[in-house]
mmCIF file of C-alpha atoms in Angstrom:
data_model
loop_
_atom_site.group_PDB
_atom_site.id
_atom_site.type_symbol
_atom_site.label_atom_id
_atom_site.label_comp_id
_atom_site.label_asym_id
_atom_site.label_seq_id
_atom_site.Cartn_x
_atom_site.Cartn_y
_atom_site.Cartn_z
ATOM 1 C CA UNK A 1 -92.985 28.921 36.894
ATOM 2 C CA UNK A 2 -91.631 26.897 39.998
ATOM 3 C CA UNK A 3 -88.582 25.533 40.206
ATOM 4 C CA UNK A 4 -88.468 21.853 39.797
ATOM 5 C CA UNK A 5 -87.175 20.153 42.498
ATOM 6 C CA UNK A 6 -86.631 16.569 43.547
ATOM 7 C CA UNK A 7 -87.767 15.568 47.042
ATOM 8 C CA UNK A 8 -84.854 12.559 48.635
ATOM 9 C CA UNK A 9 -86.450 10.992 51.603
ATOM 10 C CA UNK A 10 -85.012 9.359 54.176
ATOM 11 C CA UNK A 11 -86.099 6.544 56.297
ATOM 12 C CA UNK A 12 -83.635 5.789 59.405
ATOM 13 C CA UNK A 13 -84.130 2.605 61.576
ATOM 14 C CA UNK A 14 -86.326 1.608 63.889
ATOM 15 C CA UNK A 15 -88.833 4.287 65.250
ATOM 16 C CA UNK A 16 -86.900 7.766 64.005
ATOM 17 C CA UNK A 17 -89.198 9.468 62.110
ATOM 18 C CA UNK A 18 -88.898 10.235 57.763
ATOM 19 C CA UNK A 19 -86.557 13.111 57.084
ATOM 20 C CA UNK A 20 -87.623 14.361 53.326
ATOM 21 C CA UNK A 21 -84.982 16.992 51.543
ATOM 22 C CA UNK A 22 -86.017 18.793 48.754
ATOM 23 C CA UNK A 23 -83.301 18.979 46.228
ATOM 24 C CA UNK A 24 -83.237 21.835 43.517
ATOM 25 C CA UNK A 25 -83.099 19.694 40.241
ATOM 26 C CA UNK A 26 -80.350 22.313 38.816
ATOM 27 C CA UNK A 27 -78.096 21.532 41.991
ATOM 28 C CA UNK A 28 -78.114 18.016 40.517
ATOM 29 C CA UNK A 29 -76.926 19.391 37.250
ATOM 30 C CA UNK A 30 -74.160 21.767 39.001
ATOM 31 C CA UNK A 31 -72.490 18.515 40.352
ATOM 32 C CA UNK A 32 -72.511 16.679 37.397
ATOM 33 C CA UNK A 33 -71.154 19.516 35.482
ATOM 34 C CA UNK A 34 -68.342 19.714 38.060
ATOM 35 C CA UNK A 35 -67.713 16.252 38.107
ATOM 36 C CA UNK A 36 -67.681 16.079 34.286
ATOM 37 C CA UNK A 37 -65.047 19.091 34.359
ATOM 38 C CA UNK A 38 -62.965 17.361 36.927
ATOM 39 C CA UNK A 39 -62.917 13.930 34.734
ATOM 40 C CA UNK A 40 -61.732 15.799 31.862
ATOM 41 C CA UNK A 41 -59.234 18.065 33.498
ATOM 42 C CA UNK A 42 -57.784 14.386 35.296
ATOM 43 C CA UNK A 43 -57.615 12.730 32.017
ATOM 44 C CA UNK A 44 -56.101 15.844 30.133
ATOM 45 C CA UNK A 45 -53.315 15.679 33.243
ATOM 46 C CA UNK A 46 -53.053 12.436 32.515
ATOM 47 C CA UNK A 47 -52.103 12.416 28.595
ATOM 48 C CA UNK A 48 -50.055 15.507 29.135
ATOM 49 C CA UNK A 49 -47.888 13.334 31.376
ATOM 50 C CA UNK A 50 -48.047 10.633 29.211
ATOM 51 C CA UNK A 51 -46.974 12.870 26.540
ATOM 52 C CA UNK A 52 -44.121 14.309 28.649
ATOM 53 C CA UNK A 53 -42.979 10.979 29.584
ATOM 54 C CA UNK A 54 -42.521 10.300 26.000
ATOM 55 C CA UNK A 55 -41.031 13.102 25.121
ATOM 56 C CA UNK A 56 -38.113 12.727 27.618
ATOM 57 C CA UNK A 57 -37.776 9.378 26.576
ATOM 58 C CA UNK A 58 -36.854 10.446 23.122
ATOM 59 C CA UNK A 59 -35.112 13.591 24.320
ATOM 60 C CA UNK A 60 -32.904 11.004 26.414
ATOM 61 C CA UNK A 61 -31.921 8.868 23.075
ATOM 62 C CA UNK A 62 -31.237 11.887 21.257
ATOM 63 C CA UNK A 63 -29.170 13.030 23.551
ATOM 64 C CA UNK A 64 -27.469 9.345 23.714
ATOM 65 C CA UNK A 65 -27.005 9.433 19.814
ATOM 66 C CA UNK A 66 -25.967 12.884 19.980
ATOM 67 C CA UNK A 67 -22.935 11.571 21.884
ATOM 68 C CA UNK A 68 -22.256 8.964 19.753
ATOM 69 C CA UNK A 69 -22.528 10.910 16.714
ATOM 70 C CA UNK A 70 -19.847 13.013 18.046
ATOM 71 C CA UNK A 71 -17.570 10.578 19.201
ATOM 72 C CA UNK A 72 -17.911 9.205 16.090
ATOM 73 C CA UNK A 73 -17.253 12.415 14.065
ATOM 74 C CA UNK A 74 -14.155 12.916 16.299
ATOM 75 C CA UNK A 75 -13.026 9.233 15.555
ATOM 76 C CA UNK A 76 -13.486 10.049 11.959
ATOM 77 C CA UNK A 77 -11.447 13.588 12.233
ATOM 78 C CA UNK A 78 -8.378 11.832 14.156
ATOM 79 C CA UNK A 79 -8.307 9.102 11.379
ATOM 80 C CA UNK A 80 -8.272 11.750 8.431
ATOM 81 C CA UNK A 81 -5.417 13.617 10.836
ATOM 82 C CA UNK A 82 -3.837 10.078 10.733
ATOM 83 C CA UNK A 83 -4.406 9.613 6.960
ATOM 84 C CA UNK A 84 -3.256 12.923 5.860
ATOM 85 C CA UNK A 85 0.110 12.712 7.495
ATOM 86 C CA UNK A 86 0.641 8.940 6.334
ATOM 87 C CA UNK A 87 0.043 10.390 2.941
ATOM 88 C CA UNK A 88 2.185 13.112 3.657
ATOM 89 C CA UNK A 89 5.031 10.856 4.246
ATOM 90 C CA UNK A 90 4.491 8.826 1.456
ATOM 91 C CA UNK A 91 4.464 11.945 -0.680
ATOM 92 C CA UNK A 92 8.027 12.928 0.672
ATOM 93 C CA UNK A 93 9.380 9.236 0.787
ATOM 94 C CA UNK A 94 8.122 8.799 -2.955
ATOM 95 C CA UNK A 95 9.449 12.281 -3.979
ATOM 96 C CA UNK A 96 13.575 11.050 -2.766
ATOM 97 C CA UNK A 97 13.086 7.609 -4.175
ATOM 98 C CA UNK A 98 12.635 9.861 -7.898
ATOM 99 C CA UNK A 99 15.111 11.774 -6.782
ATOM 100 C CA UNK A 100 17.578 8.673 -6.188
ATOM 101 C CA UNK A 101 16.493 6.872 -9.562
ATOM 102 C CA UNK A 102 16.046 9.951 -11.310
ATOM 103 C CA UNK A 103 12.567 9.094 -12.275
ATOM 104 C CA UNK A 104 10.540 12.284 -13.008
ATOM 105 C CA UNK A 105 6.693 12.853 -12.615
ATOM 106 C CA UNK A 106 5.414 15.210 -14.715
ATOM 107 C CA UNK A 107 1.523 14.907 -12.846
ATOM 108 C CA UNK A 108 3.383 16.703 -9.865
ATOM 109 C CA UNK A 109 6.070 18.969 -11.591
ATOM 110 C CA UNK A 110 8.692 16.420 -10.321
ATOM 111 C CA UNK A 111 12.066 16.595 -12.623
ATOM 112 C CA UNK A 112 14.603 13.888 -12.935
ATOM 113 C CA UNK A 113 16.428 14.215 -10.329
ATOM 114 C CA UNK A 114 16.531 16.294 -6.942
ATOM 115 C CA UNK A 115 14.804 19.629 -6.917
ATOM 116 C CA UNK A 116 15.846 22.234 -4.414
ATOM 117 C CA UNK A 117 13.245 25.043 -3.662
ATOM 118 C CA UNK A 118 13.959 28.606 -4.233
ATOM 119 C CA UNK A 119 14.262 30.782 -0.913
ATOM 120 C CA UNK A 120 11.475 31.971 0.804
ATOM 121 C CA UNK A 121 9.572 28.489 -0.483
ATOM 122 C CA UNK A 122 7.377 26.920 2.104
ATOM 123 C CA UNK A 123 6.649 22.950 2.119
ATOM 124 C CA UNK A 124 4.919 21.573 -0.571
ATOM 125 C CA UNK A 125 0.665 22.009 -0.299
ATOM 126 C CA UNK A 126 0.567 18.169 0.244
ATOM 127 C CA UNK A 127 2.360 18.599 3.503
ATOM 128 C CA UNK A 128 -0.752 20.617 5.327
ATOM 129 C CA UNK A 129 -3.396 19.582 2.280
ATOM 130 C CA UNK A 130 -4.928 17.127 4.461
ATOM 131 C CA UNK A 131 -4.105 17.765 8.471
ATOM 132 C CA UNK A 132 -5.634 20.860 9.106
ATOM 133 C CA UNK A 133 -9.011 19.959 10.868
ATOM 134 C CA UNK A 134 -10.829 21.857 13.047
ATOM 135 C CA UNK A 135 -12.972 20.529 15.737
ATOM 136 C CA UNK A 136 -15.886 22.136 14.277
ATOM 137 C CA UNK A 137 -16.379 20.923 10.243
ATOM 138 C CA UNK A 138 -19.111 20.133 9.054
ATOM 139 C CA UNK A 139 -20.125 16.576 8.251
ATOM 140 C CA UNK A 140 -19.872 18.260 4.357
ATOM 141 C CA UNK A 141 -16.656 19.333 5.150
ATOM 142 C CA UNK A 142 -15.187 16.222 6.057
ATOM 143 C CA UNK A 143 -16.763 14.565 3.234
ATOM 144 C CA UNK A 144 -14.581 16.636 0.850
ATOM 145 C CA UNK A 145 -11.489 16.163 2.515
ATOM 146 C CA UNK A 146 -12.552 12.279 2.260
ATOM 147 C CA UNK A 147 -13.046 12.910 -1.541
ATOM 148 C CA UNK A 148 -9.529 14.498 -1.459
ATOM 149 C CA UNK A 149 -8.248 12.038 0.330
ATOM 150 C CA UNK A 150 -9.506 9.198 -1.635
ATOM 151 C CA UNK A 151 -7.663 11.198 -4.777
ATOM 152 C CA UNK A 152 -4.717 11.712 -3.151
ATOM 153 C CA UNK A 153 -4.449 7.531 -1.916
ATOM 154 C CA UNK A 154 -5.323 6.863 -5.745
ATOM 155 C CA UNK A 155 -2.544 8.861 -7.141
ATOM 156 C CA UNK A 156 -0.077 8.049 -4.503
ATOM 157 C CA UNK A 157 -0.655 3.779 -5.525
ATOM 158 C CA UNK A 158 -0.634 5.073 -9.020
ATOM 159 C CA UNK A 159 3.250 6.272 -8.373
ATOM 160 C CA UNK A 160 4.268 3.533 -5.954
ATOM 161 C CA UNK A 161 3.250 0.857 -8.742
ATOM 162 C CA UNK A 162 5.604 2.985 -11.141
ATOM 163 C CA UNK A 163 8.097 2.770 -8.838
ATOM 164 C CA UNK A 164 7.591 -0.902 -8.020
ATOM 165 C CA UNK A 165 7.737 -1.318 -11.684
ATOM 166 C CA UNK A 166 11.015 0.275 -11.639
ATOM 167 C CA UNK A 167 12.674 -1.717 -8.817
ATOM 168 C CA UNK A 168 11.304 -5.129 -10.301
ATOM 169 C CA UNK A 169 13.213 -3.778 -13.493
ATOM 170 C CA UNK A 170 16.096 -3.198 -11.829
ATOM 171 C CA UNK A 171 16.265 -6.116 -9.645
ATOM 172 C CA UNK A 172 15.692 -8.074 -13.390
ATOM 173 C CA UNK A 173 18.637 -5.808 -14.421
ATOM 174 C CA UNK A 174 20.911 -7.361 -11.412
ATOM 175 C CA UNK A 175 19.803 -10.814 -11.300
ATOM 176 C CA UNK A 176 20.574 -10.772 -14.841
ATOM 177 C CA UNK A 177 24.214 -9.042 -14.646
ATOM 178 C CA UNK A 178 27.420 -11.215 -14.297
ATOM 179 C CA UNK A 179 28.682 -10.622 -11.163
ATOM 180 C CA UNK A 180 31.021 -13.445 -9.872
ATOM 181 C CA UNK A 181 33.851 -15.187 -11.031
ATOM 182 C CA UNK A 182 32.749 -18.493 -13.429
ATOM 183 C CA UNK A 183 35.779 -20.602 -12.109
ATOM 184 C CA UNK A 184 38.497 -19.827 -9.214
ATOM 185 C CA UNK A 185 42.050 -20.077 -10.530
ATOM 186 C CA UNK A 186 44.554 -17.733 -12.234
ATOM 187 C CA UNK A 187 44.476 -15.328 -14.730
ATOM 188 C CA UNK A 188 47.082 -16.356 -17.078
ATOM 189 C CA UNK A 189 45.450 -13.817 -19.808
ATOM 190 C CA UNK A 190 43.378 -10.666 -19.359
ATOM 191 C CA UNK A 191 41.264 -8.871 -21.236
ATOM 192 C CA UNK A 192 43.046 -6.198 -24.169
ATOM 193 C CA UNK A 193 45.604 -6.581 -26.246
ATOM 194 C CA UNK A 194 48.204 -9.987 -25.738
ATOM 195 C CA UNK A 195 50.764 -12.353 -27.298
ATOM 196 C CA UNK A 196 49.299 -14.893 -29.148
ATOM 197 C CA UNK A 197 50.767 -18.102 -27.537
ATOM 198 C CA UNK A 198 50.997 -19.555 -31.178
ATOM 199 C CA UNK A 199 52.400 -17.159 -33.257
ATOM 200 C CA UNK A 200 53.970 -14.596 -31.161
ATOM 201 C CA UNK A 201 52.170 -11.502 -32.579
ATOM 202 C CA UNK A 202 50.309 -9.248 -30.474
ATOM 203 C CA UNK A 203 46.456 -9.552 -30.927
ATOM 204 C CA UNK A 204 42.976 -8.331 -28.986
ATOM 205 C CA UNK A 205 42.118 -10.792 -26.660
ATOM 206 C CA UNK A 206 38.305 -10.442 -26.075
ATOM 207 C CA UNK A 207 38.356 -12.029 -23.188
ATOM 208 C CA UNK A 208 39.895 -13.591 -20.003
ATOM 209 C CA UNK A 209 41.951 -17.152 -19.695
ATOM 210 C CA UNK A 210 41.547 -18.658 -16.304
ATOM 211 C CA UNK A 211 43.849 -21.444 -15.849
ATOM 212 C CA UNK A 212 42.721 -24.168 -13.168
ATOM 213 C CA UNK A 213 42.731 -28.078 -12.916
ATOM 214 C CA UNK A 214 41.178 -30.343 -15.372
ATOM 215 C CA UNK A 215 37.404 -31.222 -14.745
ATOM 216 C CA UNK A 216 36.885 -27.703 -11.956
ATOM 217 C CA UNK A 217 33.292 -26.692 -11.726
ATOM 218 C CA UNK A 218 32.047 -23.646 -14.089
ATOM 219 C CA UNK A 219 29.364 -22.099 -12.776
ATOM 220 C CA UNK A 220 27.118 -19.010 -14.352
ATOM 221 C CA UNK A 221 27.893 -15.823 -12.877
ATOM 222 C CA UNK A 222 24.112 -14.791 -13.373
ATOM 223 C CA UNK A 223 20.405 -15.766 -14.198
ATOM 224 C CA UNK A 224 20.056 -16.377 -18.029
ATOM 225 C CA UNK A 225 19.039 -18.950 -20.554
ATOM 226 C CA UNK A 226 21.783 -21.364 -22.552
ATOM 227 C CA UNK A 227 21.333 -20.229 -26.542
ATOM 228 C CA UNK A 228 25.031 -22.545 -27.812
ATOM 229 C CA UNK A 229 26.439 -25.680 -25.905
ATOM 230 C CA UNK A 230 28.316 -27.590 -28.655
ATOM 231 C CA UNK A 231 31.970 -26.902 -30.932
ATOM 232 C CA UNK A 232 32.651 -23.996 -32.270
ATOM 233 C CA UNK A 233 36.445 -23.962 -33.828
ATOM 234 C CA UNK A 234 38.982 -23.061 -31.687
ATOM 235 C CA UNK A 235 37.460 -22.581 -28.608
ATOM 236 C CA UNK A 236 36.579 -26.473 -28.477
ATOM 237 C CA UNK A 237 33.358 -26.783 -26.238
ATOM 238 C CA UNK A 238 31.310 -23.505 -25.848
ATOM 239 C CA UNK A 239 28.536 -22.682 -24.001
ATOM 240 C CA UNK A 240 26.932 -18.851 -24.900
ATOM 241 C CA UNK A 241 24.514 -17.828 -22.113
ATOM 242 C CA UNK A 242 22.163 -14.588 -22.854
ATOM 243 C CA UNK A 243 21.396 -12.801 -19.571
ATOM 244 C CA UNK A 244 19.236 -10.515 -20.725
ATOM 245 C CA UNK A 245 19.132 -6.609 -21.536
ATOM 246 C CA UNK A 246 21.770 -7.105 -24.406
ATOM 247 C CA UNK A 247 24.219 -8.813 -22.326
ATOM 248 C CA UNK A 248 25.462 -12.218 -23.090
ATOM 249 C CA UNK A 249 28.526 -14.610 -21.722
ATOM 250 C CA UNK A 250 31.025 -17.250 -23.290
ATOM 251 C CA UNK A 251 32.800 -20.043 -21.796
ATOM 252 C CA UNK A 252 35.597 -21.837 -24.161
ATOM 253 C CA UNK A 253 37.763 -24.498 -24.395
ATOM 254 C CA UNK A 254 35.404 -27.004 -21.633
ATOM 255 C CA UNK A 255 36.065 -30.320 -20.847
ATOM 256 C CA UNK A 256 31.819 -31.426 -20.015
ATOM 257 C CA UNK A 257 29.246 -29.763 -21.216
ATOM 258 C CA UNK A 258 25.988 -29.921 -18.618
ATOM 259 C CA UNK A 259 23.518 -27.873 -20.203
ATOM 260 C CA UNK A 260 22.086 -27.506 -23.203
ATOM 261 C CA UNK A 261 20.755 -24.983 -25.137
ATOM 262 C CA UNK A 262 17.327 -23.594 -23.862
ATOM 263 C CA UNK A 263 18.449 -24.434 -20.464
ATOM 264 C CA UNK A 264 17.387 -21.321 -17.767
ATOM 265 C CA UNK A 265 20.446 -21.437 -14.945
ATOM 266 C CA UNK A 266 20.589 -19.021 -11.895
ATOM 267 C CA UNK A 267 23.332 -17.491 -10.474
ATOM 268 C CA UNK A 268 26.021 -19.931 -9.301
ATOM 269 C CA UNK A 269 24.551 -22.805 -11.264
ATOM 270 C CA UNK A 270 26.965 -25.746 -12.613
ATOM 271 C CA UNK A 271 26.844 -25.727 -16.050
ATOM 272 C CA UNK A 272 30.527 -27.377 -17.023
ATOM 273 C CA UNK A 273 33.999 -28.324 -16.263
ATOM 274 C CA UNK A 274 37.067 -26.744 -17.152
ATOM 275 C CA UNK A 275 39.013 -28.364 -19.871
ATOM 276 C CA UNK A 276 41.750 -28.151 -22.848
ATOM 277 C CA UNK A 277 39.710 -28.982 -26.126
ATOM 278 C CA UNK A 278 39.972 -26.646 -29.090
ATOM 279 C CA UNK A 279 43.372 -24.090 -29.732
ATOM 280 C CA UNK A 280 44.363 -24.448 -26.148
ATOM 281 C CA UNK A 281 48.264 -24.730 -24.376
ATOM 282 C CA UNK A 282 46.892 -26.215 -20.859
ATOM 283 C CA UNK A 283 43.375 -26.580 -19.013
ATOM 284 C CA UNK A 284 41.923 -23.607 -18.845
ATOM 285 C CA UNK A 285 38.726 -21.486 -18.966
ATOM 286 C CA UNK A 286 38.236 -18.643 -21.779
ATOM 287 C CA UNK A 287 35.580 -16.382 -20.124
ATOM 288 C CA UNK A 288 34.035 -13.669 -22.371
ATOM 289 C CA UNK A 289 31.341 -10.732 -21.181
ATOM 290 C CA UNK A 290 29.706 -9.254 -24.078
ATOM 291 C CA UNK A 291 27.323 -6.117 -24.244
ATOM 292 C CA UNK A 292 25.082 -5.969 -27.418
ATOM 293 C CA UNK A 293 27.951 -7.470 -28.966
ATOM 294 C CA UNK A 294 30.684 -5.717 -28.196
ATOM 295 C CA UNK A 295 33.576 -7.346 -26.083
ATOM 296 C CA UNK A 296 33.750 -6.035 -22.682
ATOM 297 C CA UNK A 297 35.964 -6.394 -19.695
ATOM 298 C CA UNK A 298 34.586 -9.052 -17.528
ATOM 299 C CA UNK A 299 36.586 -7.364 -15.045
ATOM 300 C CA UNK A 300 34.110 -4.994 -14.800
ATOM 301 C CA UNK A 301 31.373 -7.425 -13.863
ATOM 302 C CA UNK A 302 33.394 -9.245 -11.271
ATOM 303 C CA UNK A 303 32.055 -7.872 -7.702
ATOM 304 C CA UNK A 304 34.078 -10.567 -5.335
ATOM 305 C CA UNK A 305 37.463 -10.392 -4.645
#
């Protein structure tokens, strides 16, 4: 059987003669097939490099994260570095303050008290618990020393809020305890065993006399509340202040009475004037400190000179 083939004629301008060309009809099919091949090898070139081009797009922002991630995790190590010591010195800071008020803590084996360590004894665990990081860890790694860290923080405010409990007691405890003289004059009879002006025997004296001019300012050596203002026998005009853990103060023999009973004073507050009313030989003050009670020497109180 022939081939079939395609004739392409040709007709030039003016008088040149017609050129005819036979064509082999499977040349025809040889160029398309090469042509076909060459469009898709061009558009596979094409979506590879599209595909590239995306790729090294997304390899650049991982790369970009990547660095931030590990800035990031290095922020994060240098602030549990940071923690860990700040807890470290809060642990040692907390363990003197116990020491100094003798409170103990039984959660960390803390006695009342200092505690020296036997020979040989490192540091306590909490002082390298928390600052030993490597630049490696793991993001799981750092999570549990976060966990431990969060622990650690919640104890530690769990023993500064006993201490600050503490304090606030015993700044209570001070505001409360009589610590300055009620009146300036002199002491014409202390506290202990004295004359009595009247009878000439020799008697307790729970108190102290202060002699000074009619009408001088009495003032209360300490926050408390007024429980008596009024008579009571021979002490004339008596004010009784209670100050709180047990301890309460008496002021006899006043001339003015300027608070009454219920009355909260503070330290240094005016609450009378000296006087001579009651058993009394001159103006004078009768100053009395008692604890649960019992006469003490208000002596002992008196911090100014």
């Amino acid at each position: 059987m022939a081939k079939k083939s395609y004739t392409l004629i040709v007709v030039p301008d003016h008088e040149s003669p017609v050129k005819r060309y036979r064509v082999q009809k499977s040349l025809f099919l040889q160029i398309g097939g090469g042509l076909l091949l060459l469009a898709g090898l061009a558009l596979g070139a094409t979506l590879h490099y599209f595909q590239v081009a995306r790729d090294a797009a997304e390899n650049r922002i991982l790369r970009e994260e990547n660095l931030t991630l590990r800035s990031q995790l290095k922020t994060v190590r240098e602030r549990i570095e940071h923690i860990g010591s700040t807890l470290d010195r809060v642990e040692r800071f907390d363990q003197k303050l116990r020491a100094m008020t003798l409170l103990s803590d039984p959660q960390r084996n803390l006695a009342m008290g200092p505690v020296e360590q036997e020979p040989g004894v490192g540091a306590p665990a909490a002082e390298t618990q928390f600052t030993e990081l490597t630049s490696m860890e793991s993001p799981k790694a750092l999570a549990g020393k976060l966990d431990r860290l969060s622990a650690e923080a919640t104890r530690q405010e769990q023993s500064l809020q006993e201490m600050q409990a503490y304090f606030q007691d015993q700044k209570s405890l001070l505001a409360s305890t009589p610590s300055m003289w009620p009146t300036r004059g002199w002491v014409t009879s202390d506290f202990g065993q004295r004359l009595d002006p009247y009878t000439a025997e020799r008697v307790s004296h729970g108190g102290m006399d202060i002699a000074a001019p009619h009408g001088k300012e009495v003032n209360a050596p300490s926050d408390g509340t007024v429980v008596f203002a009024g008579l009571e026998g021979g002490y004339g005009n008596v004010i009784v202040i209670d100050h709180g853990y047990g301890i309460k103060t008496r002021y006899g023999h006043l001339s003015k009475l300027l608070v009454k009973a219920g009355d909260r004073v503070k330290r240094g507050a005016l609450i009378a004037n000296v006087g001579n009313t009651g058993r009394s030989t001159g103006p004078h003050l009768h100053y009395e400190v008692r604890v649960n009670g019992i006469p003490q020497n208000p002596r002992k109180f008196i911090l100014e000179e």
